[in-house]
Coordinates of C-alpha atoms in Angstrom, one line a residue:
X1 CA 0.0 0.0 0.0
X2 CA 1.6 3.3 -0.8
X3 CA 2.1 5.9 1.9
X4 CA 1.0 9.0 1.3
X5 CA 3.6 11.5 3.2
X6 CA 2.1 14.9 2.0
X7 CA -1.5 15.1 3.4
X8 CA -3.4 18.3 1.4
X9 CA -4.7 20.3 3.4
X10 CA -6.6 23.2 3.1
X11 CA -5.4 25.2 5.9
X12 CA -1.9 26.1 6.9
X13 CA -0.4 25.7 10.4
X14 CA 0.8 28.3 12.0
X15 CA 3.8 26.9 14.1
X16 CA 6.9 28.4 13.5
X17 CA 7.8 30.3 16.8
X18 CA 10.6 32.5 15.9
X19 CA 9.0 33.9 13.2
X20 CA 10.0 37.6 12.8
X21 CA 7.2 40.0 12.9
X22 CA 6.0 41.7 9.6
X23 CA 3.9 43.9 8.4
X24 CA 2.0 44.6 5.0
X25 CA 2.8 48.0 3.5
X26 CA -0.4 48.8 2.3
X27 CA -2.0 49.0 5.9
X28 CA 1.4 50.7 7.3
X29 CA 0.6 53.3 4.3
X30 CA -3.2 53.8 4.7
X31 CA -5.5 54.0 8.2
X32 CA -7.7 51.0 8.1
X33 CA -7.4 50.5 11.3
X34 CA -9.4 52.4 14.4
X35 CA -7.5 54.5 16.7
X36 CA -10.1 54.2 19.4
X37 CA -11.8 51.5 20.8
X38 CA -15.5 51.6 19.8
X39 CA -15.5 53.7 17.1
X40 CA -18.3 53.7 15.1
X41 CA -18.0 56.1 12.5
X42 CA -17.9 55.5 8.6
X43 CA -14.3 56.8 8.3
X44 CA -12.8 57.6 4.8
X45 CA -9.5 58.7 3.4
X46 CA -8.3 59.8 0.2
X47 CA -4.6 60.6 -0.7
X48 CA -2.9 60.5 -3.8
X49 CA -5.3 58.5 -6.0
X50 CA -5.7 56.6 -3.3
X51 CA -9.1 56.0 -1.4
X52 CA -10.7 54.1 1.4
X53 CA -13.6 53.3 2.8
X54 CA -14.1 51.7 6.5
X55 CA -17.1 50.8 7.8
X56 CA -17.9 49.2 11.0
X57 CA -19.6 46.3 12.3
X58 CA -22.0 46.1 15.1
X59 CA -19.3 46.6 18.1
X60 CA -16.9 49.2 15.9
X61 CA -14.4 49.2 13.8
X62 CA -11.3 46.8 14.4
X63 CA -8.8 48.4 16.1
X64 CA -4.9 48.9 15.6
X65 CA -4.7 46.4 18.6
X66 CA -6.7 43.9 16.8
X67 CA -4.4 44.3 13.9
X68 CA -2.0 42.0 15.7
X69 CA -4.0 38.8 14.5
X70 CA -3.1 40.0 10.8
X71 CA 0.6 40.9 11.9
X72 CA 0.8 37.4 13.5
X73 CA -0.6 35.5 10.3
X74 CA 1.3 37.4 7.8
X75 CA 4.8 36.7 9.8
X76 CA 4.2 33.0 9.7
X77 CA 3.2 32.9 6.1
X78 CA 6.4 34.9 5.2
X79 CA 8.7 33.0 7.3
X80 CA 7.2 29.3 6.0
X81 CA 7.3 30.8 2.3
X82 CA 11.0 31.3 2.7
X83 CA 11.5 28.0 4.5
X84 CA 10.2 26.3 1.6
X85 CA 7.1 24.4 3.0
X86 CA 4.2 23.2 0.8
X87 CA 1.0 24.0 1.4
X88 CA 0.3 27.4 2.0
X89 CA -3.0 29.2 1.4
X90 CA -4.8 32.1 3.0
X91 CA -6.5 30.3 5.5
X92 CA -4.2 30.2 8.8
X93 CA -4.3 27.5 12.0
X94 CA -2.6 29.2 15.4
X95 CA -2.7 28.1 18.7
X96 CA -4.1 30.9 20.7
X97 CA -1.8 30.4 23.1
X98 CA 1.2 31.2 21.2
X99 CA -0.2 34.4 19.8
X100 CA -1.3 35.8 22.7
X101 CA 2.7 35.3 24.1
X102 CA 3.9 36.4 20.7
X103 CA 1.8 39.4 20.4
X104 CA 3.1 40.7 24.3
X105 CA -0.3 39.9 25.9
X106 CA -1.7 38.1 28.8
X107 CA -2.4 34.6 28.9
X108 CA -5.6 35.0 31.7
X109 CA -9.2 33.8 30.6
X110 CA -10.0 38.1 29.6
X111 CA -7.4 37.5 27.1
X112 CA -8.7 34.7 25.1
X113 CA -12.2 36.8 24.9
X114 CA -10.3 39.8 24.2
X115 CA -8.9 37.6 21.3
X116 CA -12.2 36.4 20.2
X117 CA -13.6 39.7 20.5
X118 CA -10.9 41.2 18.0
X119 CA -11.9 38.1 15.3
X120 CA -15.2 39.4 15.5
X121 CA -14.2 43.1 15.3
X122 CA -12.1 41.8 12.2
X123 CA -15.2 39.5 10.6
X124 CA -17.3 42.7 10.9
X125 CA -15.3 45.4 9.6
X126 CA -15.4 46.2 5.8
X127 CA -13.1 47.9 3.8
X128 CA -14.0 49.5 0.2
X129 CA -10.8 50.6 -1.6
X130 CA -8.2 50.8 -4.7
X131 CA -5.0 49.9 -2.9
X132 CA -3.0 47.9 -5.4
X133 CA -1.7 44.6 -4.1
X134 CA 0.5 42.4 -6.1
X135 CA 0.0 45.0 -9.3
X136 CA -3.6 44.7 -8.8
X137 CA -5.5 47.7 -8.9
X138 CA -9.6 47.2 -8.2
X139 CA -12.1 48.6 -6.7
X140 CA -13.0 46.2 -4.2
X141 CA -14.9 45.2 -0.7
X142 CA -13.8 42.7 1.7
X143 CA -13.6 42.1 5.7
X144 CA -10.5 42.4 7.1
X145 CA -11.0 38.5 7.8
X146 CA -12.7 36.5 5.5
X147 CA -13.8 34.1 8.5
X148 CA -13.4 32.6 11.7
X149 CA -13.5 29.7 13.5
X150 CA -12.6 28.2 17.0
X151 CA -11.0 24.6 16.0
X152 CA -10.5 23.7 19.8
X153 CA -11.3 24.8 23.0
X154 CA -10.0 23.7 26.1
X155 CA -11.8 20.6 27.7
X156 CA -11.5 22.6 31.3
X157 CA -13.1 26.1 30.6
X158 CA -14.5 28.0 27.2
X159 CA -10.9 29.3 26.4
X160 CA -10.1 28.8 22.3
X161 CA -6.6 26.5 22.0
X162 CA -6.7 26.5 18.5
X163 CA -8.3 29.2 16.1
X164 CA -8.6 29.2 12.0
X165 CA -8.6 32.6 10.6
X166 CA -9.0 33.1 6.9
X167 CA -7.6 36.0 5.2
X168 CA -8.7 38.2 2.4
X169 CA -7.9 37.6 -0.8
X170 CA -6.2 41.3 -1.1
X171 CA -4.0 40.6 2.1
X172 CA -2.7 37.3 1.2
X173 CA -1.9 38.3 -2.6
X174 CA 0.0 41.6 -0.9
X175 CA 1.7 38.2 1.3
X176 CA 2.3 36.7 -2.0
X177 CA 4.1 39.2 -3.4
X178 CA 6.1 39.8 -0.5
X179 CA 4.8 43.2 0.2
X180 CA 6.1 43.6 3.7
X181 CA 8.2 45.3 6.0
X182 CA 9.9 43.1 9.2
X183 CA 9.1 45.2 12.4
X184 CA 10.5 45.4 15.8
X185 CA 9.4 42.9 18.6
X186 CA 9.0 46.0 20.8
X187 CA 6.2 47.0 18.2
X188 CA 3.7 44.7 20.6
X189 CA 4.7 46.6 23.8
X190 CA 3.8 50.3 22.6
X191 CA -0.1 50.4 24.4
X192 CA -1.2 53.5 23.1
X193 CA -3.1 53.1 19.6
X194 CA -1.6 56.4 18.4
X195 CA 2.7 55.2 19.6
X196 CA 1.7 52.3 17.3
X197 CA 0.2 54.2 14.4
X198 CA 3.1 56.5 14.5
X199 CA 5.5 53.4 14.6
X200 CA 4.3 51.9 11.4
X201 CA 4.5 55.2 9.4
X202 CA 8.0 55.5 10.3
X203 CA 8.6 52.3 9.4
X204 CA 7.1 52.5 6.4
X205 CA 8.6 55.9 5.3
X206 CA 11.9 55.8 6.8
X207 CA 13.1 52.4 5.5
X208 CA 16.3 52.5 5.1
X209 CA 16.8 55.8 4.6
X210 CA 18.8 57.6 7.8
X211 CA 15.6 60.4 8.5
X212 CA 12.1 61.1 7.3
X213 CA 10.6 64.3 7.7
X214 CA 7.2 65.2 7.8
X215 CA 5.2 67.8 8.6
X216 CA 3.0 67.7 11.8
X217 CA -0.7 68.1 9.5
X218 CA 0.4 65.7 7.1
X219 CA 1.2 62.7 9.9
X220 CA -2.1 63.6 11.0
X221 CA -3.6 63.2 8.1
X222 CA -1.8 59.5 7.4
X223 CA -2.6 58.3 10.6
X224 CA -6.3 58.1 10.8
X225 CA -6.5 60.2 14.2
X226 CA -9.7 61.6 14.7
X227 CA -8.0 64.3 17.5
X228 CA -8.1 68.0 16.1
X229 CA -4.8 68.8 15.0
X230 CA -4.0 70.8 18.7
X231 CA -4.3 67.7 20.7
X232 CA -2.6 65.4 18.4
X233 CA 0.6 67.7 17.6
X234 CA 0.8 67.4 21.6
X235 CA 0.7 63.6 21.5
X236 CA 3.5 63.7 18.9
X237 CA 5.4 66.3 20.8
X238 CA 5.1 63.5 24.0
X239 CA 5.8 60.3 22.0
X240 CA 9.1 62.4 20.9
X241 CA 9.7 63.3 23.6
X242 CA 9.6 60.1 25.7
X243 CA 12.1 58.5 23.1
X244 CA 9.7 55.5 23.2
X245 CA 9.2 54.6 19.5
X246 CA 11.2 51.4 18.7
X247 CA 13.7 52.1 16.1
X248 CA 13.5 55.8 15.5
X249 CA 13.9 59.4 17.2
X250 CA 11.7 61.8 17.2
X251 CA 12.5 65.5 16.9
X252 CA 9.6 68.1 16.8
X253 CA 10.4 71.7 15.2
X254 CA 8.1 74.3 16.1
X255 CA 9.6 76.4 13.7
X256 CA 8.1 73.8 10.2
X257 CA 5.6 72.5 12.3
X258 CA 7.5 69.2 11.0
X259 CA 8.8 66.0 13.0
X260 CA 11.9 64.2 11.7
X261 CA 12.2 60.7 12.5
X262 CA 16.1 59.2 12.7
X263 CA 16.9 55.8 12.5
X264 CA 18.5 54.8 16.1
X265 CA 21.0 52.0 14.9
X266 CA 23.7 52.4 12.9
X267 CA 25.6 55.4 12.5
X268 CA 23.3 56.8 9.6
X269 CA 20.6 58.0 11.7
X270 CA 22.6 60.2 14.3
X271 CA 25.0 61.3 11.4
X272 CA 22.3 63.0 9.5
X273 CA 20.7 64.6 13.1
X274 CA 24.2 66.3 13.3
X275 CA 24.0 67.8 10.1
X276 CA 20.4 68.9 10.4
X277 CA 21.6 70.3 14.0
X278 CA 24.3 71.9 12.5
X279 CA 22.6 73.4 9.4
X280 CA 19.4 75.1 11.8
X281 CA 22.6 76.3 14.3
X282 CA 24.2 77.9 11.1
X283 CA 20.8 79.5 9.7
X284 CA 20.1 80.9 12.7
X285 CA 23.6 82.3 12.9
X286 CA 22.9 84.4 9.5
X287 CA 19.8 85.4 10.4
X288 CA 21.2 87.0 13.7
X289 CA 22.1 90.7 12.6
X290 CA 25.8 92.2 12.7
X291 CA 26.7 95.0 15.4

């Protein structure tokens, strides 16, 4: 009798614990996410031909926190595409368990409902948009999860062990064409929504480049806050301030209303804050009048 040693499945498993984190860099580009919990509003967001729609579901629009379940699927996926393994599709396995330590969260009963909440929140949301993924341009509608589904659940108490998530289609071709950006493990211990929004921008825009400057409206614009300018140039002002943000410093200049981000490693980043140092020291000297 022959031995079949390749079993199709139509899921993949999601076991690979030292999978770095990534990200996709359409969402790090574009708000799809909520900023605040709740949030019920039909938000939308145009920028350079660009436009999106996002639309809740019956307990709000997924949050950036909830993000982490996409995060999560999209590092495994990567990391088993490079590995080699067979069998890949957009329909993701994971032990619950394993995210939640992954993703820097508790692993208390409130967790595993906080997990299943997010699913929901994910099921429910819609997005209408024209991103391009894998040189695909549409108008399109989808959830930010196709589906879910509970596979196990622990035969002590309701917590979930194992959960199937399937992704959509646009995600997992954006996967496909590896359309993604490895981010720092510190990424899952920034708590506030905005610190994480402000993260992935910088990411995403930075790069590999030593700085990235930006003006204070335009950030607020690309991240989807829906603070008035005021409060949210005083959040950035903070975060800078705080030196928090994994991977980058912030410095704010009232002057441009402009933050520039450096990149913390590597010579690069602190070599280019000298110059820009040096060059505002040196305008300021001209300006200064001669006695």
């Amino acid at each position: 009798m022959r031995q079949d040693r390749h079993l199709q499945r139509d899921f993949f498993v999601a076991d690979i614990l030292d999978a770095s984190p990534k990200d996709d860099i359409a969402s790090m580009e574009h708000p799809l996410f909520a900023l605040r919990a709740g949030d019920k509003r039909v938000r939308q967001y145009a920028r350079n031909g660009v436009t999106v729609t996002i639309k809740p579901g019956f307990d709000g629009c997924a949050t950036i926190h909830d993000k982490d379940v996409w995060i999560y699927c999209i590092s495994q996926l990567v990391e088993a595409m490079n590995r080699g393994r067979e069998g890949i599709g957009r329909t993701v396995r994971f032990v619950a368990y394993d995210f939640l330590v992954t993703t820097n969260r508790r692993t208390d009963g409130d967790s595993y409902k906080r997990l299943g909440d997010a699913l929901s929140r994910l099921r429910e949301t819609t997005i209408e948009t024209n991103i391009e993924t894998k040189n695909q341009r549409e108008r399109r509608g989808f959830g930010l999860i196709d589906s879910w589904a509970v596979i196990e659940k622990s035969p002590f108490d309701d917590r979930m062990v194992a959960v199937e998530v399937t992704l959509p289609d646009w995600l997992y071709r954006s996967v496909e064409a590896r359309h993604v950006l490895t981010i720092n493990r510190d990424y899952f211990r920034l708590r506030k929504p905005l610190d994480r929004r402000i993260y992935e921008l910088a990411r995403k825009h930075c790069g590999v480049q030593p700085k990235w400057h930006v003006t204070v409206k335009t950030l607020h614009e690309k991240s989807g806050s829906a603070d008035v300018l005021r409060n949210f140039r005083g959040a950035i002002k903070g975060l800078a301030e705080s030196g928090e943000l994994p991977d980058y410093r912030m410095t704010f200049d009232a002057d441009t209303d402009a933050i520039t981000f450096y990149q913390k490693t590597g010579k690069k980043g602190a070599m280019a804050q000298i110059r820009d140092v040096l060059a505002k020291v040196g305008g300021k000297a001209e300006e200064k009048p001669c006695r």
